[in-house]
């Protein structure tokens, strides 16, 4: 192994690199198979009932998120639990509140750490469009940074409205494609 | 030793806390503020609602064959303060209890006048449960 620098191509192929290339090919083939067969419904079904959320709290919407996670609305009925110890086990990012320019870099880091089938909910007005701070010098709308799947307006949205947003996201996953890089948003009714 | 067993048994016969949301909907407090309803025959298009809106989410647009002017709401920015409802001189705007506004894109967050003039679906809402010791914010009158 070359010390300090990046490993060369030959070293990459001889070591773990070859395995990575093979695994990448295998996953490509598997997604091709699952895309073009009824298997994709099974994959989507498994995905939509095991959404593990990570929430990035910057404003008051987190109180409503806490209320939604409680026993009165009980999102565990839909397989949504706060069980993850790490961002790499999560696949749903709920952004609650204002995204300032300083927070944007941290948000990007969090988003990049999550593995590929990941979905984003913009909760509240601040995340949807900037909200009350829409003409501030330091805020950004969320969809200028990362692709957003579902917008939940409200200031803050009630727990039932957030749950409605999550149900709409599950509907989108059910109709969507397996390969997350090619997901097309479903036209809303 | 018996205490946890007794409390466990007591818990089993309690009323269930959870509302099964998509089928059973929780009763809302009185004067709950959600989406607006627009009476198109009353509205004169004066623009006071657009002027008073603290987030400037209302824009006055021409709509229909006669070219009358109506407010158009962008719910991605509306904070549901309902100043527009209070300030309307003709009472053309009214609050509804339709809070399910989640959408897949920004375009469907914009409510044009004809979407605002649609009455919300009538939903049966469950009566708020009184659980001993809890504070109750709403009970539906019969």
Tab-separated table of C-alpha atoms in Angstrom:
chain	number	residue	atom	x	y	z
A	1	UNK	CA	0.000	0.000	0.000
A	2	UNK	CA	1.328	3.404	-0.962
A	3	UNK	CA	1.857	5.369	2.176
A	4	UNK	CA	-0.180	8.514	2.629
A	5	UNK	CA	-1.501	8.907	-0.908
A	6	UNK	CA	-4.341	7.210	-2.670
A	7	UNK	CA	-3.923	3.554	-3.615
A	8	UNK	CA	-3.087	2.893	-7.241
A	9	UNK	CA	-5.489	1.189	-9.643
A	10	UNK	CA	-3.717	-2.195	-9.451
A	11	UNK	CA	-3.771	-2.169	-5.676
A	12	UNK	CA	-7.426	-1.252	-5.727
A	13	UNK	CA	-8.275	-4.194	-7.983
A	14	UNK	CA	-6.160	-6.690	-6.072
A	15	UNK	CA	-7.556	-5.779	-2.655
A	16	UNK	CA	-11.042	-4.767	-1.624
A	17	UNK	CA	-11.452	-2.785	-4.831
A	18	UNK	CA	-12.194	-5.837	-6.984
A	19	UNK	CA	-14.855	-6.941	-4.564
A	20	UNK	CA	-16.374	-3.468	-4.674
A	21	UNK	CA	-16.508	-3.491	-8.465
A	22	UNK	CA	-18.112	-6.952	-8.485
A	23	UNK	CA	-20.622	-5.942	-5.821
A	24	UNK	CA	-21.480	-2.828	-7.771
A	25	UNK	CA	-22.134	-4.892	-10.915
A	26	UNK	CA	-24.215	-7.370	-8.931
A	27	UNK	CA	-26.360	-4.620	-7.413
A	28	UNK	CA	-26.838	-3.111	-10.864
A	29	UNK	CA	-28.047	-6.448	-12.218
A	30	UNK	CA	-30.314	-6.971	-9.222
A	31	UNK	CA	-31.936	-3.555	-9.588
A	32	UNK	CA	-32.433	-4.242	-13.307
A	33	UNK	CA	-34.198	-7.497	-12.466
A	34	UNK	CA	-36.310	-5.994	-9.715
A	35	UNK	CA	-37.213	-2.994	-11.844
A	36	UNK	CA	-38.697	-5.072	-14.625
A	37	UNK	CA	-40.612	-7.641	-12.622
A	38	UNK	CA	-43.298	-7.854	-9.953
A	39	UNK	CA	-40.446	-8.051	-7.461
A	40	UNK	CA	-40.392	-4.286	-7.403
A	41	UNK	CA	-43.704	-4.207	-5.577
A	42	UNK	CA	-42.213	-6.407	-2.871
A	43	UNK	CA	-39.135	-4.192	-2.607
A	44	UNK	CA	-41.248	-1.038	-2.442
A	45	UNK	CA	-43.546	-2.629	0.121
A	46	UNK	CA	-40.579	-3.493	2.315
A	47	UNK	CA	-39.217	-0.007	1.973
A	48	UNK	CA	-42.351	1.933	2.735
A	49	UNK	CA	-43.061	0.132	5.996
A	50	UNK	CA	-39.585	0.591	7.414
A	51	UNK	CA	-38.934	4.308	7.139
A	52	UNK	CA	-36.553	5.295	9.875
A	53	UNK	CA	-36.514	9.029	10.322
A	54	UNK	CA	-33.676	11.317	11.231
A	55	UNK	CA	-34.876	14.781	12.113
A	56	UNK	CA	-32.794	17.897	11.937
A	57	UNK	CA	-34.250	20.393	14.328
A	58	UNK	CA	-33.722	24.086	13.830
A	59	UNK	CA	-37.059	25.514	14.932
A	60	UNK	CA	-40.343	24.985	16.753
A	61	UNK	CA	-41.640	22.256	14.415
A	62	UNK	CA	-39.731	19.725	16.510
A	63	UNK	CA	-42.383	20.035	19.233
A	64	UNK	CA	-45.006	18.858	16.756
A	65	UNK	CA	-42.663	16.125	15.577
A	66	UNK	CA	-42.355	14.958	19.166
A	67	UNK	CA	-46.117	14.966	19.513
A	68	UNK	CA	-46.427	12.938	16.314
A	69	UNK	CA	-43.936	10.372	17.617
A	70	UNK	CA	-45.895	9.965	20.836
A	71	UNK	CA	-48.516	7.352	21.697
A	72	UNK	CA	-51.513	9.383	20.572
A	73	UNK	CA	-50.660	9.203	16.873
A	74	UNK	CA	-48.216	6.296	17.132
A	75	UNK	CA	-46.360	6.191	13.793
A	76	UNK	CA	-45.037	2.747	14.678
A	77	UNK	CA	-48.207	1.479	13.023
A	78	UNK	CA	-46.519	2.452	9.762
A	79	UNK	CA	-43.086	1.164	10.743
A	80	UNK	CA	-41.701	4.569	11.632
A	81	UNK	CA	-39.617	4.486	14.776
A	82	UNK	CA	-36.772	6.452	16.251
A	83	UNK	CA	-34.513	3.456	16.588
A	84	UNK	CA	-31.522	4.445	14.546
A	85	UNK	CA	-28.206	4.939	16.268
A	86	UNK	CA	-26.526	6.266	13.179
A	87	UNK	CA	-27.377	8.260	10.096
A	88	UNK	CA	-26.334	5.301	7.956
A	89	UNK	CA	-29.328	3.311	9.183
A	90	UNK	CA	-31.838	6.034	8.340
A	91	UNK	CA	-33.702	6.628	5.123
A	92	UNK	CA	-36.062	9.499	5.902
A	93	UNK	CA	-34.831	13.016	6.581
A	94	UNK	CA	-37.352	15.383	8.147
A	95	UNK	CA	-36.132	18.968	8.127
A	96	UNK	CA	-37.953	20.955	10.773
A	97	UNK	CA	-37.465	24.623	10.456
A	98	UNK	CA	-35.328	27.338	9.013
A	99	UNK	CA	-32.279	26.429	6.976
A	100	UNK	CA	-29.753	29.183	7.478
A	101	UNK	CA	-26.660	29.535	5.356
A	102	UNK	CA	-24.480	28.179	8.167
A	103	UNK	CA	-26.827	25.254	8.747
A	104	UNK	CA	-26.871	24.434	5.035
A	105	UNK	CA	-23.357	22.961	5.099
A	106	UNK	CA	-24.239	20.740	8.076
A	107	UNK	CA	-27.483	19.705	6.416
A	108	UNK	CA	-25.572	18.708	3.302
A	109	UNK	CA	-23.191	16.581	5.407
A	110	UNK	CA	-26.142	14.835	7.066
A	111	UNK	CA	-27.831	14.230	3.720
A	112	UNK	CA	-24.655	12.818	2.183
A	113	UNK	CA	-24.144	10.391	5.063
A	114	UNK	CA	-27.484	8.700	4.497
A	115	UNK	CA	-27.495	5.639	2.215
A	116	UNK	CA	-29.102	5.748	-1.192
A	117	UNK	CA	-32.846	5.079	-0.875
A	118	UNK	CA	-33.421	8.293	1.065
A	119	UNK	CA	-36.451	10.525	1.185
A	120	UNK	CA	-36.774	14.103	2.367
A	121	UNK	CA	-39.774	15.777	3.986
A	122	UNK	CA	-39.756	19.556	4.280
A	123	UNK	CA	-41.780	20.173	7.412
A	124	UNK	CA	-43.173	23.611	8.049
A	125	UNK	CA	-43.155	26.840	6.151
A	126	UNK	CA	-39.540	27.662	6.896
A	127	UNK	CA	-38.287	24.537	5.175
A	128	UNK	CA	-40.799	24.778	2.329
A	129	UNK	CA	-39.977	28.289	1.188
A	130	UNK	CA	-38.262	30.239	3.955
A	131	UNK	CA	-41.526	30.988	5.711
A	132	UNK	CA	-41.598	34.050	7.893
A	133	UNK	CA	-37.953	34.690	7.028
A	134	UNK	CA	-38.495	34.439	3.276
A	135	UNK	CA	-36.730	37.734	2.546
A	136	UNK	CA	-34.004	37.380	5.150
A	137	UNK	CA	-30.356	37.694	4.212
A	138	UNK	CA	-29.379	34.390	5.799
A	139	UNK	CA	-32.055	31.802	5.012
A	140	UNK	CA	-32.462	29.412	2.127
A	141	UNK	CA	-35.420	27.319	0.997
A	142	UNK	CA	-34.693	23.647	1.447
A	143	UNK	CA	-35.245	22.647	-2.167
A	144	UNK	CA	-32.394	24.896	-3.247
A	145	UNK	CA	-30.050	22.483	-1.454
A	146	UNK	CA	-31.396	18.936	-1.685
A	147	UNK	CA	-34.283	17.310	-3.583
A	148	UNK	CA	-37.469	17.319	-1.518
A	149	UNK	CA	-40.129	14.635	-1.875
A	150	UNK	CA	-43.007	15.947	0.215
A	151	UNK	CA	-43.767	19.465	1.418
A	152	UNK	CA	-45.841	19.789	4.582
A	153	UNK	CA	-47.007	23.410	4.970
A	154	UNK	CA	-48.129	24.816	8.288
A	155	UNK	CA	-46.585	27.030	10.905
A	156	UNK	CA	-46.063	24.595	12.533
A	157	UNK	CA	-48.092	21.763	10.943
A	158	UNK	CA	-50.197	19.802	13.382
A	159	UNK	CA	-49.128	16.212	14.094
A	160	UNK	CA	-51.963	14.936	11.929
A	161	UNK	CA	-50.790	17.063	9.013
A	162	UNK	CA	-47.272	15.668	9.340
A	163	UNK	CA	-48.659	12.138	9.487
A	164	UNK	CA	-50.633	12.938	6.345
A	165	UNK	CA	-47.389	13.990	4.680
A	166	UNK	CA	-45.729	10.732	5.686
A	167	UNK	CA	-48.667	8.747	4.305
A	168	UNK	CA	-48.354	10.643	1.030
A	169	UNK	CA	-44.645	9.808	0.957
A	170	UNK	CA	-45.479	6.124	1.445
A	171	UNK	CA	-47.924	6.350	-1.438
A	172	UNK	CA	-45.164	7.849	-3.572
A	173	UNK	CA	-42.771	5.031	-2.666
A	174	UNK	CA	-45.421	2.437	-3.453
A	175	UNK	CA	-45.886	3.797	-6.975
A	176	UNK	CA	-42.253	4.733	-7.482
A	177	UNK	CA	-39.315	2.911	-8.983
A	178	UNK	CA	-36.829	0.728	-7.174
A	179	UNK	CA	-33.691	2.555	-8.218
A	180	UNK	CA	-33.703	5.622	-5.992
A	181	UNK	CA	-31.546	7.625	-8.364
A	182	UNK	CA	-34.274	7.472	-10.985
A	183	UNK	CA	-37.279	8.213	-8.785
A	184	UNK	CA	-39.847	10.347	-10.522
A	185	UNK	CA	-42.275	12.375	-8.414
A	186	UNK	CA	-45.871	11.296	-8.757
A	187	UNK	CA	-48.277	13.941	-9.993
A	188	UNK	CA	-50.435	15.089	-7.120
A	189	UNK	CA	-54.189	14.732	-7.201
B	1	UNK	CA	-43.817	-6.958	44.393
B	2	UNK	CA	-47.542	-6.860	43.648
B	3	UNK	CA	-47.520	-3.187	42.689
B	4	UNK	CA	-46.226	-3.539	39.085
B	5	UNK	CA	-48.501	-6.505	38.415
B	6	UNK	CA	-51.550	-4.591	39.629
B	7	UNK	CA	-50.660	-1.489	37.634
B	8	UNK	CA	-50.013	-3.632	34.555
B	9	UNK	CA	-53.434	-5.237	34.825
B	10	UNK	CA	-55.025	-1.822	35.349
B	11	UNK	CA	-53.252	-0.559	32.223
B	12	UNK	CA	-54.649	-3.411	30.155
B	13	UNK	CA	-58.248	-2.388	30.836
B	14	UNK	CA	-57.736	1.319	30.162
B	15	UNK	CA	-59.129	3.055	27.136
B	16	UNK	CA	-56.754	3.085	24.218
B	17	UNK	CA	-54.828	6.317	23.697
B	18	UNK	CA	-53.921	5.892	20.040
B	19	UNK	CA	-56.021	7.346	17.256
B	20	UNK	CA	-55.779	5.328	14.075
B	21	UNK	CA	-55.213	8.452	12.098
B	22	UNK	CA	-56.196	7.907	8.442
B	23	UNK	CA	-59.465	6.207	9.401
B	24	UNK	CA	-60.259	7.999	12.665
B	25	UNK	CA	-59.555	11.707	12.824
B	26	UNK	CA	-59.089	13.587	16.036
B	27	UNK	CA	-61.559	16.291	16.957
B	28	UNK	CA	-60.172	19.764	16.470
B	29	UNK	CA	-60.307	22.620	18.953
B	30	UNK	CA	-62.844	25.367	18.258
B	31	UNK	CA	-61.577	28.112	15.967
B	32	UNK	CA	-58.877	25.849	14.584
B	33	UNK	CA	-57.032	27.635	11.805
B	34	UNK	CA	-56.269	25.828	8.588
B	35	UNK	CA	-56.863	26.435	4.878
B	36	UNK	CA	-59.088	29.356	3.843
B	37	UNK	CA	-62.423	29.201	2.075
B	38	UNK	CA	-63.187	31.953	-0.415
B	39	UNK	CA	-66.727	33.197	-1.061
B	40	UNK	CA	-66.317	34.253	-4.676
B	41	UNK	CA	-69.599	36.210	-4.749
B	42	UNK	CA	-68.618	38.371	-1.790
B	43	UNK	CA	-65.008	39.133	-2.698
B	44	UNK	CA	-64.377	42.520	-4.297
B	45	UNK	CA	-60.652	42.097	-4.867
B	46	UNK	CA	-59.761	45.120	-2.750
B	47	UNK	CA	-56.395	43.644	-1.779
B	48	UNK	CA	-56.511	44.349	1.940
B	49	UNK	CA	-55.715	40.693	2.648
B	50	UNK	CA	-52.595	40.891	0.488
B	51	UNK	CA	-51.586	44.110	2.216
B	52	UNK	CA	-52.051	42.849	5.786
B	53	UNK	CA	-50.423	39.448	5.226
B	54	UNK	CA	-47.193	39.458	7.285
B	55	UNK	CA	-45.503	36.950	4.984
B	56	UNK	CA	-46.884	38.371	1.735
B	57	UNK	CA	-48.127	34.965	0.626
B	58	UNK	CA	-51.305	36.375	-0.955
B	59	UNK	CA	-51.244	37.753	-4.459
B	60	UNK	CA	-54.222	39.322	-6.208
B	61	UNK	CA	-54.825	37.705	-9.594
B	62	UNK	CA	-57.370	38.109	-12.349
B	63	UNK	CA	-59.567	35.057	-12.638
B	64	UNK	CA	-62.576	33.950	-14.651
B	65	UNK	CA	-64.294	35.299	-17.755
B	66	UNK	CA	-65.289	38.642	-16.284
B	67	UNK	CA	-61.734	39.462	-15.269
B	68	UNK	CA	-62.561	39.947	-11.626
B	69	UNK	CA	-59.732	39.960	-9.121
B	70	UNK	CA	-59.345	37.418	-6.347
B	71	UNK	CA	-56.655	36.506	-3.813
B	72	UNK	CA	-54.372	33.595	-4.535
B	73	UNK	CA	-52.649	31.839	-1.639
B	74	UNK	CA	-49.199	30.283	-1.588
B	75	UNK	CA	-49.435	27.872	1.334
B	76	UNK	CA	-45.717	27.183	1.347
B	77	UNK	CA	-45.371	30.510	3.115
B	78	UNK	CA	-48.707	31.103	4.853
B	79	UNK	CA	-48.358	30.997	8.652
B	80	UNK	CA	-52.122	30.645	9.271
B	81	UNK	CA	-52.353	33.793	11.361
B	82	UNK	CA	-55.668	34.519	9.594
B	83	UNK	CA	-55.178	38.271	9.662
B	84	UNK	CA	-56.723	38.206	6.197
B	85	UNK	CA	-59.895	36.680	7.638
B	86	UNK	CA	-60.068	39.314	10.373
B	87	UNK	CA	-59.402	42.257	8.114
B	88	UNK	CA	-61.666	41.333	5.193
B	89	UNK	CA	-64.364	44.056	5.042
B	90	UNK	CA	-66.823	41.791	3.184
B	91	UNK	CA	-66.188	38.572	5.192
B	92	UNK	CA	-65.258	36.827	1.968
B	93	UNK	CA	-62.618	34.621	3.573
B	94	UNK	CA	-63.450	32.001	6.164
B	95	UNK	CA	-61.335	29.412	7.973
B	96	UNK	CA	-61.965	25.736	7.342
B	97	UNK	CA	-60.659	22.662	9.131
B	98	UNK	CA	-58.858	21.206	6.107
B	99	UNK	CA	-55.286	20.899	7.342
B	100	UNK	CA	-54.119	18.103	5.022
B	101	UNK	CA	-52.124	20.263	2.646
B	102	UNK	CA	-49.056	18.096	2.072
B	103	UNK	CA	-47.955	18.124	-1.570
B	104	UNK	CA	-45.300	16.651	-3.816
B	105	UNK	CA	-44.213	19.914	-5.454
B	106	UNK	CA	-44.297	23.656	-4.989
B	107	UNK	CA	-46.874	24.231	-7.733
B	108	UNK	CA	-49.610	22.370	-5.886
B	109	UNK	CA	-49.015	24.505	-2.795
B	110	UNK	CA	-50.322	27.492	-4.752
B	111	UNK	CA	-54.074	27.687	-4.287
B	112	UNK	CA	-55.770	29.551	-7.106
B	113	UNK	CA	-59.201	31.157	-6.436
B	114	UNK	CA	-61.190	28.214	-7.765
B	115	UNK	CA	-59.312	25.806	-5.506
B	116	UNK	CA	-59.953	28.120	-2.561
B	117	UNK	CA	-63.657	28.243	-3.404
B	118	UNK	CA	-64.011	24.467	-3.138
B	119	UNK	CA	-65.554	23.512	0.191
B	120	UNK	CA	-63.505	20.994	2.172
B	121	UNK	CA	-64.672	17.427	2.481
B	122	UNK	CA	-66.844	16.811	5.473
B	123	UNK	CA	-65.013	14.477	7.791
B	124	UNK	CA	-66.344	12.683	10.811
B	125	UNK	CA	-64.072	13.511	13.696
B	126	UNK	CA	-63.705	11.476	16.831
B	127	UNK	CA	-64.572	13.024	20.155
B	128	UNK	CA	-61.547	13.923	22.180
B	129	UNK	CA	-61.091	11.289	24.861
B	130	UNK	CA	-61.136	12.327	28.470
B	131	UNK	CA	-58.479	10.428	30.323
B	132	UNK	CA	-58.366	10.849	34.061
B	133	UNK	CA	-55.725	13.312	35.129
B	134	UNK	CA	-55.080	14.702	31.659
B	135	UNK	CA	-56.008	18.233	30.789
B	136	UNK	CA	-58.684	18.408	28.138
B	137	UNK	CA	-58.555	21.145	25.555
B	138	UNK	CA	-61.642	20.246	23.641
B	139	UNK	CA	-64.791	18.269	24.056
B	140	UNK	CA	-67.324	18.095	21.272
B	141	UNK	CA	-70.775	19.313	22.212
B	142	UNK	CA	-73.707	17.072	21.521
